[in-house]
Amino acid sequence: MADVPGPIHERLAAALADDIVQGVVPAGARLPSHRDLAYRLRIGLVTVTRAYAVLERRGLVKSERGRGMFVAGGTGAAPNVVDMSVNTPPQMLADRLLAATFQALAREMDAATFGSYHPPMGSLAHRRTMARWLSGHRMEVPPDRLLITNGAQHALAVAFAVALGTGGRLFTEAVTYPGAISLARHVGIAMTPVALDGEGLRADALDAALAATARAAGRRAVYVTPSLHNPTGASMAAARRDDIVRVCRAHDVLVVEDDIYSLFAPRGLPTLAELMPERTFYVNGLSKTLSPGLRLGLLAVPPAYLNAARAGLQATCSMASPISCAILERWVVDGTVVSIGTSIRMEAAWRMALARETLPELRVPCDHAGFHAWLPMPLLAAERTARRAATAGVILTPPTAVMPDPDVGDSGLRLCLGGPSRADLTRALTTLRNLLDSRADEGEERSVAV
């Protein structure tokens, strides 16, 4: 059984899914009969039936009448170059699941529905579905405060526009999500890097930075990732979150909270949006929870800014894709969201353990998994290592891409662990291990603390 919380059938399904996806049980293999597996594991026959049904909904297995249950699909050959520069989840969707989903949607969606405009912020039914998905693993948000966007990046764009208007100044971690940096630069938002530590953004450093610009013209906002910070993987403890709230309220600034990795968030820790709902724009999305192909994001907006957010959403997009919303609705109802989320957490934990074992220098989350790990080092050393890695067939995120100001603060290398196959990831991490060892042999400084 998989060592994950939940009913026995979900633990069994997660364990089987992991073996299927990784090729331990190859395509075309016949699974044990329901009764045989129940006997071997000493569990109920109904439990095995429910577990097999979960796998079939995901398209990982197929039932052949009179013959039994067989593993579907297969895997392709590994490429020569391993791309570790894009932070994507491990592939847990199967072709048969997608085919079955689209076939069902074709039966349910008529031409009139497909050819109609929906409200820019999403229909009430779809916002209720999004709220249900969020409440299942993270927090409760009323549907009337939710806006559905075309991905989390779109939600960030709307939040930045409402919080800062034209120009303005954004305070964020000294290393942060590259997409937020590129978005801020694109629309002319000035960025102020703020020091961080093992828990992420430092409250004292944020307090000092905000105090130093108290008399400056223009609006100010804070962009922060409290859980599984990108790129360092840091997560704030409860006390740090309280300190950030205190500082932001004292300086009367709005906050954009990026919670895109909520699937891995430590249990029991509140979001900033729960601690200060009156000033926090909360961003989340499906690309890191299910698949990058499901371009749905959400933006939970403070009540006082709802009208401005609706206007900003409508100015940038007529509506989110009704097809994507319908896919999410179906997967929430039939349990696919939970099943895939469980499998992704298990796979991410395996990959993080491999990275930690191969590269002990990595800054990785201690009590929860994720898709990325951080290798801190001086900027010049990071750039040199990235170039050498590319020559050896491993593509890494450019070190300056995560720095709001390349002249301020330390840097490092973000290793994106989710995209490559297990074999490719093992090969890439071994390549990096050898590169770091060669650097040490040459007398280079290996790493510095962030």
Short mmCIF file of C-alpha atoms in Angstrom, two decimals:
data_model
loop_
_atom_site.label_atom_id
_atom_site.label_comp_id
_atom_site.label_asym_id
_atom_site.label_seq_id
_atom_site.Cartn_x
_atom_site.Cartn_y
_atom_site.Cartn_z
CA MET A 1 0.00 0.00 0.00
CA ALA A 2 1.17 3.53 -0.69
CA ASP A 3 2.17 5.44 2.42
CA VAL A 4 -0.32 8.26 1.85
CA PRO A 5 -3.37 9.42 3.82
CA GLY A 6 -6.77 8.25 2.64
CA PRO A 7 -8.97 5.17 2.30
CA ILE A 8 -7.39 1.78 1.57
CA HIS A 9 -8.62 1.71 -2.03
CA GLU A 10 -6.90 5.04 -2.75
CA ARG A 11 -3.65 3.81 -1.19
CA LEU A 12 -3.81 0.65 -3.31
CA ALA A 13 -4.60 2.64 -6.47
CA ALA A 14 -1.71 5.02 -5.78
CA ALA A 15 0.76 2.15 -5.33
CA LEU A 16 -0.39 0.43 -8.53
CA ALA A 17 -0.38 3.71 -10.47
CA ASP A 18 3.19 4.39 -9.41
CA ASP A 19 4.35 0.96 -10.64
CA ILE A 20 2.48 1.39 -13.94
CA VAL A 21 3.75 4.90 -14.68
CA GLN A 22 7.34 3.93 -13.88
CA GLY A 23 7.18 0.79 -16.02
CA VAL A 24 7.57 -1.70 -13.14
CA VAL A 25 4.35 -3.23 -14.46
CA PRO A 26 4.78 -2.92 -18.24
CA ALA A 27 2.19 -1.95 -20.84
CA GLY A 28 -0.01 -4.90 -21.75
CA ALA A 29 0.59 -6.76 -18.49
CA ARG A 30 -2.42 -8.46 -16.95
CA LEU A 31 -3.23 -7.39 -13.39
CA PRO A 32 -4.27 -9.97 -10.80
CA SER A 33 -7.97 -10.71 -10.66
CA HIS A 34 -10.00 -8.75 -8.12
CA ARG A 35 -10.49 -11.80 -5.94
CA ASP A 36 -6.85 -12.93 -6.16
CA LEU A 37 -5.46 -9.51 -5.19
CA ALA A 38 -7.96 -9.17 -2.35
CA TYR A 39 -6.86 -12.58 -1.03
CA ARG A 40 -3.13 -11.78 -1.32
CA LEU A 41 -3.46 -8.43 0.46
CA ARG A 42 -6.10 -9.63 2.91
CA ILE A 43 -8.47 -6.80 2.06
CA GLY A 44 -12.07 -6.69 0.88
CA LEU A 45 -13.06 -7.53 -2.67
CA VAL A 46 -14.93 -4.22 -2.93
CA THR A 47 -11.74 -2.36 -2.00
CA VAL A 48 -9.86 -3.90 -4.95
CA THR A 49 -12.79 -3.17 -7.28
CA ARG A 50 -12.79 0.48 -6.25
CA ALA A 51 -9.01 0.75 -6.67
CA TYR A 52 -9.16 -0.76 -10.17
CA ALA A 53 -12.00 1.66 -11.03
CA VAL A 54 -9.76 4.59 -10.05
CA LEU A 55 -7.00 3.31 -12.34
CA GLU A 56 -9.45 2.78 -15.20
CA ARG A 57 -10.85 6.31 -14.87
CA ARG A 58 -7.29 7.60 -15.14
CA GLY A 59 -6.75 5.53 -18.28
CA LEU A 60 -3.89 3.52 -16.79
CA VAL A 61 -5.66 0.17 -17.18
CA LYS A 62 -8.37 -1.23 -19.42
CA SER A 63 -10.84 -4.01 -18.80
CA GLU A 64 -11.25 -6.70 -21.46
CA ARG A 65 -14.46 -8.64 -21.12
CA GLY A 66 -13.83 -12.23 -20.10
CA ARG A 67 -10.04 -11.74 -19.91
CA GLY A 68 -9.41 -9.34 -17.03
CA MET A 69 -7.69 -6.02 -16.40
CA PHE A 70 -4.63 -4.99 -18.44
CA VAL A 71 -2.12 -2.11 -18.27
CA ALA A 72 -2.67 0.38 -21.07
CA GLY A 73 -0.25 2.61 -22.98
CA GLY A 74 3.53 2.72 -23.07
CA THR A 75 6.49 5.06 -22.81
CA GLY A 76 8.72 6.58 -25.44
CA ALA A 77 12.50 6.62 -25.67
CA ALA A 78 14.43 9.12 -23.56
CA PRO A 79 15.94 12.13 -25.38
CA ASN A 80 19.67 12.84 -25.30
CA VAL A 81 19.23 16.24 -23.65
CA VAL A 82 17.58 16.46 -20.23
CA ASP A 83 15.66 19.70 -19.67
CA MET A 84 15.61 20.67 -15.99
CA SER A 85 14.77 24.33 -16.64
CA VAL A 86 10.95 24.10 -16.68
CA ASN A 87 9.06 23.54 -13.44
CA THR A 88 6.44 21.04 -14.52
CA PRO A 89 4.80 18.20 -12.59
CA PRO A 90 5.59 14.55 -13.35
CA GLN A 91 3.38 13.19 -16.12
CA MET A 92 0.56 11.31 -14.42
CA LEU A 93 -2.14 11.53 -17.08
CA ALA A 94 -2.76 8.64 -19.45
CA ASP A 95 -3.92 8.82 -23.07
CA ARG A 96 -6.97 6.70 -22.31
CA LEU A 97 -8.07 9.04 -19.51
CA LEU A 98 -7.92 12.05 -21.81
CA ALA A 99 -9.72 10.17 -24.58
CA ALA A 100 -12.47 9.03 -22.23
CA THR A 101 -12.84 12.56 -20.82
CA PHE A 102 -13.20 14.16 -24.25
CA GLN A 103 -15.64 11.49 -25.37
CA ALA A 104 -17.80 12.20 -22.34
CA LEU A 105 -17.63 15.96 -22.94
CA ALA A 106 -18.63 15.45 -26.57
CA ARG A 107 -21.79 13.73 -25.39
CA GLU A 108 -22.58 16.37 -22.78
CA MET A 109 -21.66 19.67 -24.48
CA ASP A 110 -23.88 20.95 -27.26
CA ALA A 111 -23.01 23.45 -29.98
CA ALA A 112 -25.03 26.23 -28.36
CA THR A 113 -23.10 25.94 -25.11
CA PHE A 114 -19.77 25.77 -26.90
CA GLY A 115 -20.66 28.78 -29.06
CA SER A 116 -21.77 31.05 -26.21
CA TYR A 117 -19.83 33.56 -24.17
CA HIS A 118 -19.61 32.85 -20.47
CA PRO A 119 -19.14 35.52 -17.77
CA PRO A 120 -15.52 36.80 -17.80
CA MET A 121 -14.92 35.65 -14.22
CA GLY A 122 -16.41 32.21 -14.99
CA SER A 123 -19.90 30.84 -14.59
CA LEU A 124 -21.20 30.39 -11.06
CA ALA A 125 -21.22 26.60 -11.52
CA HIS A 126 -17.58 26.57 -12.59
CA ARG A 127 -16.54 28.92 -9.77
CA ARG A 128 -18.27 26.59 -7.33
CA THR A 129 -16.28 23.71 -8.79
CA MET A 130 -13.05 25.67 -8.40
CA ALA A 131 -13.96 26.53 -4.81
CA ARG A 132 -14.70 22.85 -4.15
CA TRP A 133 -11.32 21.84 -5.57
CA LEU A 134 -9.57 24.44 -3.40
CA SER A 135 -11.43 23.48 -0.23
CA GLY A 136 -10.53 19.83 -0.77
CA HIS A 137 -6.86 20.40 -0.03
CA ARG A 138 -6.22 24.00 0.96
CA MET A 139 -8.84 26.52 2.16
CA GLU A 140 -12.42 27.73 1.90
CA VAL A 141 -13.17 30.68 -0.40
CA PRO A 142 -16.68 31.87 -1.33
CA PRO A 143 -17.31 31.46 -5.08
CA ASP A 144 -18.32 35.10 -5.36
CA ARG A 145 -14.75 36.11 -4.47
CA LEU A 146 -13.18 33.79 -7.07
CA LEU A 147 -12.20 34.71 -10.61
CA ILE A 148 -11.30 31.92 -13.06
CA THR A 149 -8.34 32.83 -15.26
CA ASN A 150 -6.40 31.28 -18.12
CA GLY A 151 -3.70 29.87 -15.90
CA ALA A 152 -2.01 31.19 -12.76
CA GLN A 153 0.21 33.55 -14.79
CA HIS A 154 -2.92 35.32 -16.01
CA ALA A 155 -4.12 35.55 -12.40
CA LEU A 156 -0.79 37.14 -11.45
CA ALA A 157 -1.13 39.68 -14.24
CA VAL A 158 -4.60 40.74 -13.05
CA ALA A 159 -3.46 40.89 -9.42
CA PHE A 160 -0.42 43.03 -10.24
CA ALA A 161 -2.53 45.39 -12.35
CA VAL A 162 -5.15 45.89 -9.63
CA ALA A 163 -2.70 46.13 -6.73
CA LEU A 164 -0.19 48.46 -8.43
CA GLY A 165 -1.91 50.11 -11.37
CA THR A 166 0.48 51.73 -13.84
CA GLY A 167 4.02 51.48 -12.58
CA GLY A 168 4.25 51.02 -8.85
CA ARG A 169 6.81 49.06 -6.85
CA LEU A 170 6.75 45.35 -6.07
CA PHE A 171 8.64 43.94 -3.07
CA THR A 172 9.59 40.29 -3.34
CA GLU A 173 12.18 37.71 -2.35
CA ALA A 174 15.77 38.31 -3.53
CA VAL A 175 15.33 35.22 -5.71
CA THR A 176 11.82 34.49 -6.90
CA TYR A 177 9.59 33.01 -9.60
CA PRO A 178 10.94 33.94 -13.07
CA GLY A 179 7.41 34.41 -14.47
CA ALA A 180 6.67 37.13 -11.92
CA ILE A 181 9.92 38.89 -12.77
CA SER A 182 9.25 38.86 -16.51
CA LEU A 183 5.65 40.02 -15.97
CA ALA A 184 6.72 42.94 -13.76
CA ARG A 185 9.38 44.03 -16.24
CA HIS A 186 6.95 43.75 -19.14
CA VAL A 187 4.44 46.16 -17.60
CA GLY A 188 6.99 48.56 -16.12
CA ILE A 189 6.72 47.60 -12.45
CA ALA A 190 9.85 48.34 -10.42
CA MET A 191 11.02 45.47 -8.22
CA THR A 192 12.77 45.64 -4.87
CA PRO A 193 14.49 42.40 -3.79
CA VAL A 194 14.14 41.55 -0.10
CA ALA A 195 16.42 39.19 1.84
CA LEU A 196 15.20 35.67 2.59
CA ASP A 197 16.34 32.77 4.72
CA GLY A 198 15.42 29.12 5.29
CA GLU A 199 11.75 30.05 5.78
CA GLY A 200 11.49 32.40 2.82
CA LEU A 201 10.88 36.16 2.93
CA ARG A 202 12.29 37.75 6.09
CA ALA A 203 9.80 39.94 7.94
CA ASP A 204 12.49 42.25 9.37
CA ALA A 205 14.02 42.81 5.93
CA LEU A 206 10.58 43.50 4.44
CA ASP A 207 9.82 45.96 7.25
CA ALA A 208 13.07 47.83 6.57
CA ALA A 209 12.53 47.89 2.79
CA LEU A 210 8.99 49.23 3.15
CA ALA A 211 10.08 51.83 5.71
CA ALA A 212 12.85 53.05 3.39
CA THR A 213 10.31 53.74 0.62
CA ALA A 214 7.48 55.09 2.78
CA ARG A 215 7.72 58.58 1.24
CA ALA A 216 8.26 57.43 -2.33
CA ALA A 217 5.60 58.18 -4.92
CA GLY A 218 3.48 55.39 -6.39
CA ARG A 219 1.68 52.37 -5.06
CA ARG A 220 3.43 49.45 -3.37
CA ALA A 221 2.63 45.75 -3.04
CA VAL A 222 4.34 42.58 -1.83
CA TYR A 223 4.60 39.44 -3.94
CA VAL A 224 5.39 36.38 -1.84
CA THR A 225 5.29 32.58 -1.99
CA PRO A 226 4.93 31.36 1.62
CA SER A 227 4.69 27.63 0.78
CA LEU A 228 7.35 25.85 -1.28
CA HIS A 229 8.94 29.06 -2.45
CA ASN A 230 10.19 29.06 -6.02
CA PRO A 231 13.15 28.58 -6.43
CA THR A 232 14.45 27.81 -2.90
CA GLY A 233 11.70 25.42 -1.73
CA ALA A 234 11.38 27.24 1.61
CA SER A 235 8.10 27.25 3.54
CA MET A 236 7.15 29.71 6.28
CA ALA A 237 6.28 28.48 9.75
CA ALA A 238 3.19 29.91 11.45
CA ALA A 239 5.15 32.55 13.35
CA ARG A 240 6.80 33.86 10.17
CA ARG A 241 3.42 34.15 8.47
CA ASP A 242 2.11 36.13 11.42
CA ASP A 243 5.13 38.44 11.23
CA ILE A 244 4.62 39.06 7.51
CA VAL A 245 0.96 39.90 8.17
CA ARG A 246 1.93 42.32 10.93
CA VAL A 247 4.46 44.12 8.70
CA CYS A 248 2.11 44.41 5.73
CA ARG A 249 -0.71 45.78 7.87
CA ALA A 250 1.63 48.24 9.59
CA HIS A 251 2.74 49.64 6.22
CA ASP A 252 -0.75 49.34 4.67
CA VAL A 253 0.42 47.46 1.57
CA LEU A 254 -1.46 44.94 -0.55
CA VAL A 255 -0.15 41.40 -0.92
CA VAL A 256 -0.13 38.98 -3.86
CA GLU A 257 0.19 35.46 -2.47
CA ASP A 258 1.37 32.78 -4.90
CA ASP A 259 0.15 29.38 -3.65
CA ILE A 260 0.63 27.44 -6.87
CA TYR A 261 2.30 24.58 -4.96
CA SER A 262 -0.59 24.19 -2.52
CA LEU A 263 -0.64 20.46 -3.31
CA PHE A 264 2.57 20.18 -1.25
CA ALA A 265 1.86 22.82 1.38
CA PRO A 266 2.57 21.76 4.97
CA ARG A 267 -0.66 20.79 6.71
CA GLY A 268 -2.13 23.10 9.33
CA LEU A 269 -0.44 26.28 8.13
CA PRO A 270 -2.87 29.02 7.05
CA THR A 271 -2.50 30.99 3.85
CA LEU A 272 -1.86 34.71 4.07
CA ALA A 273 -5.25 35.14 2.40
CA GLU A 274 -6.84 33.51 5.44
CA LEU A 275 -4.83 35.64 7.87
CA MET A 276 -5.48 38.97 6.10
CA PRO A 277 -8.28 38.52 3.55
CA GLU A 278 -8.86 42.26 3.34
CA ARG A 279 -5.56 42.91 1.54
CA THR A 280 -4.41 39.61 -0.04
CA PHE A 281 -4.82 38.61 -3.70
CA TYR A 282 -4.55 34.82 -3.67
CA VAL A 283 -3.22 33.06 -6.81
CA ASN A 284 -3.45 29.34 -7.58
CA GLY A 285 -3.90 27.10 -10.60
CA LEU A 286 -4.21 23.59 -12.02
CA SER A 287 -1.02 23.37 -14.07
CA LYS A 288 1.11 22.19 -11.12
CA THR A 289 -1.62 20.02 -9.59
CA LEU A 290 -2.87 18.10 -12.63
CA SER A 291 -1.20 18.98 -15.91
CA PRO A 292 0.28 22.02 -17.71
CA GLY A 293 -2.28 21.41 -20.46
CA LEU A 294 -5.16 22.35 -18.17
CA ARG A 295 -4.79 26.12 -18.39
CA LEU A 296 -6.99 27.15 -15.49
CA GLY A 297 -6.02 29.52 -12.73
CA LEU A 298 -7.89 31.22 -9.95
CA LEU A 299 -7.67 34.57 -8.25
CA ALA A 300 -9.33 35.12 -4.87
CA VAL A 301 -9.81 38.85 -4.44
CA PRO A 302 -10.31 41.04 -1.34
CA PRO A 303 -13.95 42.23 -1.34
CA ALA A 304 -13.03 45.92 -1.79
CA TYR A 305 -11.18 45.15 -5.05
CA LEU A 306 -13.66 42.81 -6.75
CA ASN A 307 -14.97 45.33 -9.26
CA ALA A 308 -11.47 46.41 -10.28
CA ALA A 309 -10.39 42.78 -10.62
CA ARG A 310 -13.41 41.92 -12.78
CA ALA A 311 -12.60 44.89 -15.03
CA GLY A 312 -8.97 43.84 -15.26
CA LEU A 313 -9.94 40.28 -16.09
CA GLN A 314 -12.35 41.35 -18.81
CA ALA A 315 -9.75 43.69 -20.31
CA THR A 316 -7.22 40.88 -20.68
CA CYS A 317 -9.46 37.93 -21.59
CA SER A 318 -13.11 37.50 -22.56
CA MET A 319 -13.45 34.27 -20.58
CA ALA A 320 -11.63 31.17 -19.45
CA SER A 321 -11.99 28.13 -21.69
CA PRO A 322 -15.37 26.43 -21.04
CA ILE A 323 -13.84 23.13 -22.16
CA SER A 324 -11.09 23.34 -19.53
CA CYS A 325 -13.70 24.24 -16.92
CA ALA A 326 -15.81 21.26 -17.97
CA ILE A 327 -12.79 18.94 -17.70
CA LEU A 328 -12.08 20.18 -14.18
CA GLU A 329 -15.73 19.77 -13.22
CA ARG A 330 -15.76 16.16 -14.38
CA TRP A 331 -12.47 15.31 -12.70
CA VAL A 332 -13.52 16.88 -9.40
CA VAL A 333 -16.78 14.93 -9.39
CA ASP A 334 -15.33 11.53 -10.37
CA GLY A 335 -12.29 11.75 -8.07
CA THR A 336 -9.62 12.03 -10.77
CA VAL A 337 -8.26 15.22 -9.15
CA VAL A 338 -7.62 13.41 -5.86
CA SER A 339 -6.17 10.33 -7.55
CA ILE A 340 -3.72 12.25 -9.71
CA GLY A 341 -2.78 14.55 -6.84
CA THR A 342 -1.90 11.55 -4.69
CA SER A 343 0.22 10.05 -7.46
CA ILE A 344 2.02 13.35 -8.08
CA ARG A 345 2.87 13.73 -4.39
CA MET A 346 4.27 10.21 -4.28
CA GLU A 347 6.32 10.70 -7.42
CA ALA A 348 7.59 14.10 -6.28
CA ALA A 349 8.69 12.58 -2.97
CA TRP A 350 10.67 9.87 -4.80
CA ARG A 351 12.35 12.44 -7.04
CA MET A 352 13.18 14.74 -4.15
CA ALA A 353 14.73 11.84 -2.22
CA LEU A 354 16.86 10.95 -5.26
CA ALA A 355 18.01 14.57 -5.61
CA ARG A 356 18.85 14.79 -1.90
CA GLU A 357 20.83 11.55 -2.03
CA THR A 358 22.77 12.52 -5.16
CA LEU A 359 23.38 16.16 -4.24
CA PRO A 360 23.46 16.61 -0.45
CA GLU A 361 24.29 20.30 -1.00
CA LEU A 362 20.77 20.94 -2.31
CA ARG A 363 18.34 23.12 -0.39
CA VAL A 364 15.25 20.89 -0.37
CA PRO A 365 12.03 20.83 1.68
CA CYS A 366 12.53 18.60 4.71
CA ASP A 367 8.97 17.57 5.47
CA HIS A 368 7.21 17.76 2.12
CA ALA A 369 8.01 17.18 -1.53
CA GLY A 370 7.85 19.41 -4.58
CA PHE A 371 9.09 19.79 -8.15
CA HIS A 372 12.20 21.88 -7.59
CA ALA A 373 15.30 22.08 -5.42
CA TRP A 374 17.78 24.89 -4.92
CA LEU A 375 21.56 24.76 -5.08
CA PRO A 376 22.85 28.08 -3.67
CA MET A 377 26.15 29.45 -4.95
CA PRO A 378 27.67 32.75 -6.09
CA LEU A 379 26.26 34.12 -9.34
CA LEU A 380 29.43 33.68 -11.41
CA ALA A 381 29.87 30.11 -10.21
CA ALA A 382 26.19 29.38 -10.95
CA GLU A 383 26.46 30.74 -14.48
CA ARG A 384 29.64 28.75 -15.12
CA THR A 385 28.06 25.55 -13.79
CA ALA A 386 24.93 26.08 -15.90
CA ARG A 387 27.06 26.47 -19.04
CA ARG A 388 29.04 23.33 -18.27
CA ALA A 389 25.83 21.42 -17.57
CA ALA A 390 24.38 22.49 -20.93
CA THR A 391 27.52 21.24 -22.66
CA ALA A 392 27.02 17.91 -20.87
CA GLY A 393 23.40 17.69 -22.00
CA VAL A 394 21.57 19.07 -18.94
CA ILE A 395 19.61 22.31 -19.36
CA LEU A 396 19.13 24.41 -16.21
CA THR A 397 17.27 27.63 -15.46
CA PRO A 398 19.56 30.62 -16.10
CA PRO A 399 20.68 31.87 -12.66
CA THR A 400 19.77 35.49 -13.37
CA ALA A 401 16.23 34.51 -14.41
CA VAL A 402 15.23 34.14 -10.74
CA MET A 403 16.81 37.41 -9.60
CA PRO A 404 14.75 40.64 -9.65
CA ASP A 405 18.06 42.51 -9.51
CA PRO A 406 21.17 40.51 -10.56
CA ASP A 407 23.35 42.96 -8.62
CA VAL A 408 21.61 42.28 -5.29
CA GLY A 409 21.81 39.12 -3.21
CA ASP A 410 23.18 35.65 -3.71
CA SER A 411 22.19 33.32 -6.51
CA GLY A 412 22.18 29.63 -7.27
CA LEU A 413 20.76 26.95 -9.52
CA ARG A 414 17.14 25.85 -9.61
CA LEU A 415 16.80 22.17 -10.47
CA CYS A 416 13.38 21.29 -11.89
CA LEU A 417 12.83 17.63 -11.05
CA GLY A 418 9.36 16.92 -12.41
CA GLY A 419 9.68 16.91 -16.19
CA PRO A 420 12.31 14.28 -17.05
CA SER A 421 11.70 10.55 -16.84
CA ARG A 422 13.15 8.78 -13.83
CA ALA A 423 16.03 7.43 -15.90
CA ASP A 424 16.79 10.85 -17.39
CA LEU A 425 16.57 12.53 -14.00
CA THR A 426 19.00 10.02 -12.50
CA ARG A 427 21.42 10.58 -15.36
CA ALA A 428 21.11 14.38 -15.12
CA LEU A 429 21.67 14.46 -11.35
CA THR A 430 24.71 12.21 -11.72
CA THR A 431 26.07 14.58 -14.37
CA LEU A 432 25.62 17.52 -12.01
CA ARG A 433 27.30 15.57 -9.21
CA ASN A 434 30.33 15.04 -11.41
CA LEU A 435 30.39 18.72 -12.41
CA LEU A 436 30.31 19.84 -8.80
CA ASP A 437 33.05 17.41 -7.87
CA SER A 438 35.21 18.74 -10.70
CA ARG A 439 34.60 22.29 -9.47
CA ALA A 440 35.75 21.28 -6.01
CA ASP A 441 38.85 19.65 -7.49
CA GLU A 442 39.60 22.92 -9.27
CA GLY A 443 39.33 24.83 -6.00
CA GLU A 444 36.13 26.73 -6.75
CA GLU A 445 33.80 27.80 -3.97
CA ARG A 446 30.96 25.29 -4.02
CA SER A 447 28.03 27.04 -2.35
CA VAL A 448 26.93 29.83 -0.05
CA ALA A 449 23.98 30.18 2.27
CA VAL A 450 20.96 32.12 1.06
#
